[in-house]
Coordinates of C-alpha atoms in Angstrom, one line a residue:
M7 CA 2.1 -113.3 44.6
I8 CA -0.9 -112.3 42.7
A9 CA -1.0 -109.0 44.6
F10 CA 2.6 -108.4 43.7
F11 CA 1.9 -108.7 40.0
I12 CA -1.1 -106.6 40.4
Y13 CA 0.8 -103.9 42.1
F14 CA 3.7 -104.2 39.6
G15 CA 1.3 -103.9 36.7
L16 CA -0.4 -100.9 38.2
G17 CA 3.1 -99.3 38.8
T18 CA 4.1 -100.0 35.3
L19 CA 0.9 -98.6 33.9
I20 CA 1.2 -95.5 36.1
S21 CA 4.8 -95.1 35.0
Y22 CA 3.8 -95.5 31.3
L23 CA 1.0 -93.0 31.7
F24 CA 3.3 -90.5 33.4
F25 CA 5.9 -91.0 30.6
L26 CA 3.2 -90.4 28.0
R27 CA 2.2 -87.2 29.8
R28 CA 5.9 -86.1 30.0
V29 CA 6.3 -86.8 26.3
K30 CA 3.1 -84.9 25.4
S31 CA 4.1 -81.9 27.7
F32 CA 7.5 -81.9 26.0
G33 CA 5.9 -81.9 22.5
E34 CA 3.6 -79.0 23.5
L35 CA 6.5 -77.1 24.8
H36 CA 8.5 -77.8 21.7
Q37 CA 5.5 -76.6 19.5
S38 CA 5.2 -73.5 21.7
Q39 CA 8.9 -72.7 21.2
I40 CA 8.7 -73.3 17.5
A41 CA 5.7 -70.9 17.3
T42 CA 7.5 -68.3 19.4
F43 CA 10.6 -68.7 17.1
E44 CA 8.4 -68.3 14.0
K45 CA 6.8 -65.2 15.4
E46 CA 10.2 -63.7 16.4
T47 CA 11.5 -64.6 12.9
L48 CA 8.5 -63.0 11.3
L49 CA 8.8 -59.9 13.4
R50 CA 12.5 -59.6 12.6
V51 CA 11.7 -59.9 8.9
Q52 CA 9.0 -57.3 9.2
N53 CA 11.4 -54.9 11.1
A54 CA 14.1 -55.6 8.5
Q55 CA 11.6 -54.7 5.7
I56 CA 10.5 -51.5 7.5
Q57 CA 14.1 -50.5 8.1
A58 CA 14.9 -51.2 4.4
E59 CA 11.9 -49.2 3.3
M60 CA 12.9 -46.3 5.5
E61 CA 16.5 -46.4 4.3
C62 CA 15.1 -46.5 0.7
Q63 CA 12.9 -43.5 1.4
K64 CA 15.8 -41.6 2.9
K65 CA 17.9 -42.3 -0.1
V66 CA 15.0 -41.3 -2.4
L67 CA 14.4 -38.0 -0.5
S68 CA 18.1 -37.3 -0.4
F69 CA 18.3 -37.9 -4.2
E70 CA 15.3 -35.7 -4.8
K71 CA 16.8 -32.9 -2.6
Q72 CA 20.0 -33.1 -4.6
C73 CA 18.1 -33.0 -7.8
H74 CA 16.1 -30.0 -6.7
E75 CA 19.3 -28.2 -5.5
R76 CA 21.0 -28.9 -8.8
S77 CA 17.9 -27.7 -10.6
L78 CA 17.9 -24.4 -8.7
A79 CA 21.6 -24.0 -9.3
L80 CA 21.0 -24.6 -13.0
Q81 CA 18.2 -22.1 -13.1
L82 CA 20.3 -19.5 -11.3
K83 CA 23.1 -20.1 -13.8
E84 CA 20.7 -19.8 -16.7
S85 CA 19.3 -16.5 -15.2
E86 CA 22.9 -15.2 -14.8
M87 CA 23.7 -16.2 -18.3
E88 CA 20.5 -14.5 -19.6
H89 CA 21.4 -11.4 -17.6
E90 CA 25.0 -11.4 -19.0
R91 CA 23.5 -12.0 -22.5
Q92 CA 21.2 -9.0 -22.1
R93 CA 24.0 -6.8 -20.8
F94 CA 26.2 -7.9 -23.7
S95 CA 23.5 -7.0 -26.1
Q96 CA 23.0 -3.6 -24.5
D97 CA 26.8 -3.0 -24.5
R98 CA 26.8 -3.9 -28.2
Q99 CA 24.0 -1.5 -29.0
V100 CA 25.7 1.3 -27.0
L101 CA 29.0 0.5 -28.9
A102 CA 27.1 0.6 -32.2
R103 CA 25.5 3.9 -31.4
E104 CA 28.9 5.4 -30.2
T105 CA 30.5 4.0 -33.4
K106 CA 27.8 5.7 -35.5
D107 CA 28.3 8.9 -33.6
V108 CA 32.0 8.8 -34.1
L109 CA 31.6 8.1 -37.8
E110 CA 29.1 11.0 -38.1
E111 CA 31.4 13.3 -36.2
K112 CA 34.3 12.2 -38.4
E113 CA 32.2 13.0 -41.5
C114 CA 31.3 16.4 -40.1
L115 CA 34.9 17.1 -39.4
K116 CA 35.8 16.1 -42.9
Q117 CA 33.2 18.6 -44.2
Q118 CA 34.5 21.3 -41.9
L119 CA 38.0 20.6 -43.1
V120 CA 36.9 20.9 -46.7
S121 CA 35.1 24.1 -45.9
I122 CA 38.2 25.5 -44.0
Q123 CA 40.4 24.6 -47.0
G124 CA 38.0 26.4 -49.3
L125 CA 38.1 29.4 -47.0
Q126 CA 41.8 29.3 -46.9
L127 CA 41.9 29.2 -50.7
D128 CA 39.5 32.1 -50.9
Y129 CA 41.6 34.2 -48.5
R130 CA 44.7 33.4 -50.4
N131 CA 43.1 34.5 -53.6
K132 CA 41.8 37.6 -51.9
L133 CA 45.3 38.4 -50.5
K134 CA 46.7 38.0 -54.0
S135 CA 44.1 40.4 -55.4
I136 CA 44.5 43.0 -52.6
C137 CA 47.2 44.7 -54.4
H138 CA 44.8 45.2 -57.3
C139 CA 41.8 46.2 -55.2
S140 CA 40.7 49.7 -54.1
E141 CA 40.0 50.8 -50.5
E142 CA 36.2 50.9 -51.2
S143 CA 36.1 47.3 -52.5
I144 CA 38.1 46.1 -49.5
K145 CA 35.6 47.9 -47.1
E146 CA 32.6 46.4 -49.0
D147 CA 34.1 42.9 -48.7
L148 CA 34.8 43.4 -45.0
K149 CA 31.2 44.5 -44.4
K150 CA 29.8 41.4 -46.2
E151 CA 32.0 39.1 -44.2
L152 CA 31.0 40.8 -40.9
H153 CA 27.3 40.6 -41.9
H154 CA 27.7 36.9 -42.7
Q155 CA 29.4 36.1 -39.4
C156 CA 27.2 38.2 -37.2
S157 CA 23.7 37.7 -38.8
G158 CA 22.9 34.8 -36.4
E159 CA 23.9 36.7 -33.3
L160 CA 21.9 39.8 -34.5
Q161 CA 18.8 37.6 -35.0
Y162 CA 19.1 36.1 -31.5
L163 CA 19.7 39.6 -30.0
R164 CA 16.6 40.9 -31.7
K165 CA 14.4 38.0 -30.6
T166 CA 15.7 38.4 -27.0
L167 CA 15.0 42.2 -27.0
L168 CA 11.4 41.6 -28.3
D169 CA 10.6 38.7 -25.9
Q170 CA 12.0 40.5 -22.8
P171 CA 8.9 42.8 -22.2
E172 CA 6.5 39.8 -22.5
A173 CA 8.6 37.8 -20.1
D174 CA 8.7 40.7 -17.6
I175 CA 5.0 41.1 -17.8
R176 CA 4.4 37.4 -17.2
A177 CA 6.8 37.3 -14.3
E178 CA 5.2 40.4 -12.7
A179 CA 1.7 38.9 -13.1
Q180 CA 2.8 35.7 -11.4
R181 CA 4.4 37.7 -8.6
V182 CA 1.2 39.7 -8.0
L183 CA -1.0 36.5 -8.0
I184 CA 1.3 34.7 -5.7
D185 CA 1.6 37.6 -3.2
S186 CA -2.2 38.1 -3.2
I187 CA -2.9 34.4 -2.7
Q188 CA -0.3 34.1 0.2
R189 CA -2.0 37.0 2.0
L190 CA -5.4 35.2 2.0
V191 CA -6.5 32.9 4.9
T192 CA -9.0 30.1 4.2
R193 CA -11.3 28.5 6.6
P194 CA -11.9 24.7 6.8
I195 CA -15.0 23.3 5.0
N196 CA -18.0 22.4 7.1
D197 CA -20.3 19.4 6.6
M198 CA -23.0 20.2 4.0
S199 CA -25.7 17.7 4.7
S200 CA -25.9 16.9 8.4
T201 CA -25.6 18.6 11.9
I202 CA -25.0 16.8 15.2
V203 CA -26.9 17.8 18.4
N204 CA -25.6 16.4 21.7
I205 CA -28.1 15.0 24.2
P206 CA -27.6 14.6 28.0
S207 CA -28.7 11.0 28.1
E208 CA -30.1 8.2 26.0
D209 CA -33.5 8.6 27.7
T210 CA -33.9 11.9 25.8
K211 CA -34.0 10.0 22.5
G212 CA -37.2 8.2 23.7
R213 CA -38.8 11.6 24.5
I214 CA -37.8 13.0 21.2
I215 CA -39.4 10.1 19.4
G216 CA -42.6 10.3 21.5
R217 CA -45.5 7.9 21.8
E218 CA -45.9 6.0 18.5
G219 CA -43.4 8.5 17.0
R220 CA -45.7 11.5 17.2
N221 CA -43.0 13.9 18.4
I222 CA -40.4 13.0 15.8
K223 CA -43.0 13.0 13.0
S224 CA -44.2 16.4 14.0
F225 CA -40.6 17.8 14.3
E226 CA -39.6 16.4 10.9
S227 CA -42.8 17.7 9.2
R228 CA -42.5 21.2 10.7
T229 CA -38.7 21.6 10.0
G230 CA -38.4 19.7 6.7
T231 CA -35.5 17.7 8.0
T232 CA -34.8 14.1 9.0
L233 CA -33.7 13.1 12.5
M234 CA -31.4 10.1 12.8
I235 CA -31.7 8.9 16.4
D236 CA -29.7 5.7 16.6
E237 CA -26.7 6.6 14.5
T238 CA -24.3 7.7 17.2
P239 CA -24.6 7.3 21.0
G240 CA -25.1 10.5 23.0
S241 CA -26.2 12.6 20.0
V242 CA -28.9 13.1 17.4
L243 CA -28.1 13.7 13.7
I244 CA -30.1 16.3 11.8
S245 CA -30.0 15.6 8.0
S246 CA -31.1 18.0 5.3
F247 CA -29.7 19.4 2.1
D248 CA -31.1 22.9 3.0
P249 CA -28.6 24.4 5.4
I250 CA -31.1 27.0 6.7
R251 CA -33.7 24.4 7.6
R252 CA -31.0 22.3 9.2
E253 CA -29.9 25.2 11.4
V254 CA -33.5 26.0 12.4
A255 CA -34.0 22.4 13.3
K256 CA -30.8 22.4 15.4
I257 CA -31.8 25.6 17.3
A258 CA -35.3 24.2 18.0
L259 CA -34.1 20.8 19.1
E260 CA -31.5 22.3 21.5
N261 CA -34.2 24.5 23.0
L262 CA -36.6 21.5 23.4
I263 CA -33.9 19.4 25.0
K264 CA -33.0 22.3 27.4
D265 CA -36.7 22.8 28.3
G266 CA -37.4 19.1 28.7
R267 CA -41.0 19.3 27.6
I268 CA -41.2 17.7 24.2
H269 CA -44.7 17.5 22.6
P270 CA -46.2 18.6 19.3
A271 CA -47.4 22.0 20.6
G272 CA -44.0 22.7 22.2
I273 CA -42.3 21.7 18.9
E274 CA -44.4 24.2 16.9
E275 CA -43.6 27.0 19.4
N276 CA -39.9 26.3 19.5
V277 CA -39.6 26.0 15.7
Q278 CA -41.3 29.4 15.2
R279 CA -39.0 30.9 17.8
A280 CA -36.0 29.3 16.0
E281 CA -37.1 30.7 12.7
E282 CA -37.3 34.2 14.1
E283 CA -33.9 33.7 15.7
M284 CA -32.5 32.4 12.4
K285 CA -33.7 35.5 10.5
K286 CA -31.8 37.7 13.0
T287 CA -28.7 35.5 12.7
I288 CA -28.8 35.7 8.9
Y289 CA -29.0 39.5 9.0
K290 CA -26.2 39.6 11.6
K291 CA -24.0 37.4 9.4
G292 CA -24.5 39.7 6.4
E293 CA -24.0 42.8 8.5
T294 CA -20.7 41.4 10.0
A295 CA -19.4 40.5 6.6
L296 CA -20.1 44.0 5.2
M297 CA -18.4 45.6 8.3
K298 CA -15.3 43.5 7.9
L299 CA -14.9 44.5 4.3
G300 CA -16.0 48.1 4.7
I301 CA -18.8 47.9 2.1
I302 CA -22.0 49.9 2.4
V303 CA -25.3 48.6 0.8
P304 CA -28.4 50.6 0.1
S305 CA -31.0 48.1 1.5
S306 CA -31.4 45.6 4.4
E307 CA -32.7 43.0 1.9
V308 CA -29.2 43.0 0.4
T309 CA -27.8 42.4 3.8
T310 CA -30.2 39.5 4.3
L311 CA -29.2 38.0 1.0
I312 CA -25.5 38.3 1.9
G313 CA -26.2 36.6 5.3
K314 CA -27.9 33.7 3.5
L315 CA -24.7 33.0 1.6
N316 CA -23.3 31.7 4.9
Y317 CA -25.6 28.8 4.6
R318 CA -25.0 28.0 0.9
Y319 CA -22.2 25.9 -0.5
S320 CA -20.5 26.1 -3.9
Y321 CA -18.1 23.4 -4.9
N322 CA -18.0 22.2 -1.3
Q323 CA -17.1 25.7 0.0
N324 CA -19.0 28.1 2.1
T325 CA -20.3 30.8 -0.3
L326 CA -20.0 33.7 2.1
D327 CA -16.4 32.8 3.0
H328 CA -15.6 32.3 -0.7
S329 CA -17.1 35.7 -1.6
M330 CA -15.1 37.5 1.1
E331 CA -11.9 35.8 -0.1
V332 CA -12.6 36.8 -3.7
A333 CA -13.3 40.4 -2.5
R334 CA -10.0 40.6 -0.7
C335 CA -8.1 39.0 -3.6
C336 CA -9.7 41.4 -6.1
S337 CA -8.8 44.4 -3.8
L338 CA -5.2 43.2 -3.5
L339 CA -4.8 42.6 -7.3
A340 CA -6.4 46.0 -8.1
S341 CA -3.9 47.7 -5.7
E342 CA -1.0 46.0 -7.3
L343 CA -2.2 46.9 -10.8
G344 CA -3.0 50.5 -9.9
L345 CA -6.8 50.2 -10.2
N346 CA -9.6 51.1 -7.9
P347 CA -9.4 48.6 -5.0
E348 CA -12.8 49.5 -3.5
L349 CA -14.7 48.9 -6.7
A350 CA -12.8 45.6 -7.3
K351 CA -13.7 44.6 -3.8
R352 CA -17.4 45.2 -4.3
C353 CA -17.4 43.3 -7.7
G354 CA -15.6 40.3 -6.1
F355 CA -17.9 40.3 -3.1
F356 CA -21.2 40.4 -5.0
H357 CA -20.3 38.0 -7.8
D358 CA -22.2 35.1 -6.1
I359 CA -25.1 37.2 -4.7
G360 CA -27.6 35.3 -6.9
K361 CA -26.9 32.0 -5.3

């Protein structure tokens, strides 16, 4: 019996503990559901707020866009109104000018009408007095009237007759100059300060410079020019404002590159040889120019001076070519004017001999 009550008490206690555990588990589940519901509610509220803000922004942007479009349309209308206003102002000014011109023309017509009426009255009076006038007086009146009517035309005719010879002379001079210039042929302008010498390979630049720059220093000192080695690949630039020195340096450098033995002694020898060759070239240039023009000079020194003009420049133009062009132009002009063309040719050719 005691065991029964003990077991019954234990069962009751276990049942009560199990019931308490069920109640606690149900409470925790309820709390979890409440928390989940609160989170979902908060999330829905936040989503609703975000959606409302987005809708509000869309409406604001749409309103701003409409305002901007209306502002642009208003500006366009204002611009059109301003254009119409300016056009109306211009039309009003044109109308005012035309009205003024019409009034002036009307006033002029009135004056002409008054003058015509006066002339009609004079003619009527003259017709009335014809019967009482002699033949001589009628002729004198007719002469005066003709002189009055034709004086302006006579003055214009006199001026035309006096100006015609001057106009003919000016037109003939223009024709002669144009014909002479069209018969001349000009050559393109060369570079005035530098000359390019092509080299077979980049190794040649090192041999031109030499050990510690001895070769290039010797070359520049002897020729009076400046060598620019690294400016362009495959070539060497010779710079000098003296065209004759530059040409001598070009000839000497080409001979050195062709020979392949570049050293100070070889540089001295090749420069001397180039100077001698240059003297012959200068003389040949002068002789060729004289032969082309058919001019004879009394001395070879003059021929040399003429050849040197090929290496001088005046206003960015080769002086020898310029002198030959002037000689031909002077000869053509002299022929057109009936003067001595040979003398004119010599004068034109030697006008720059002092340069």
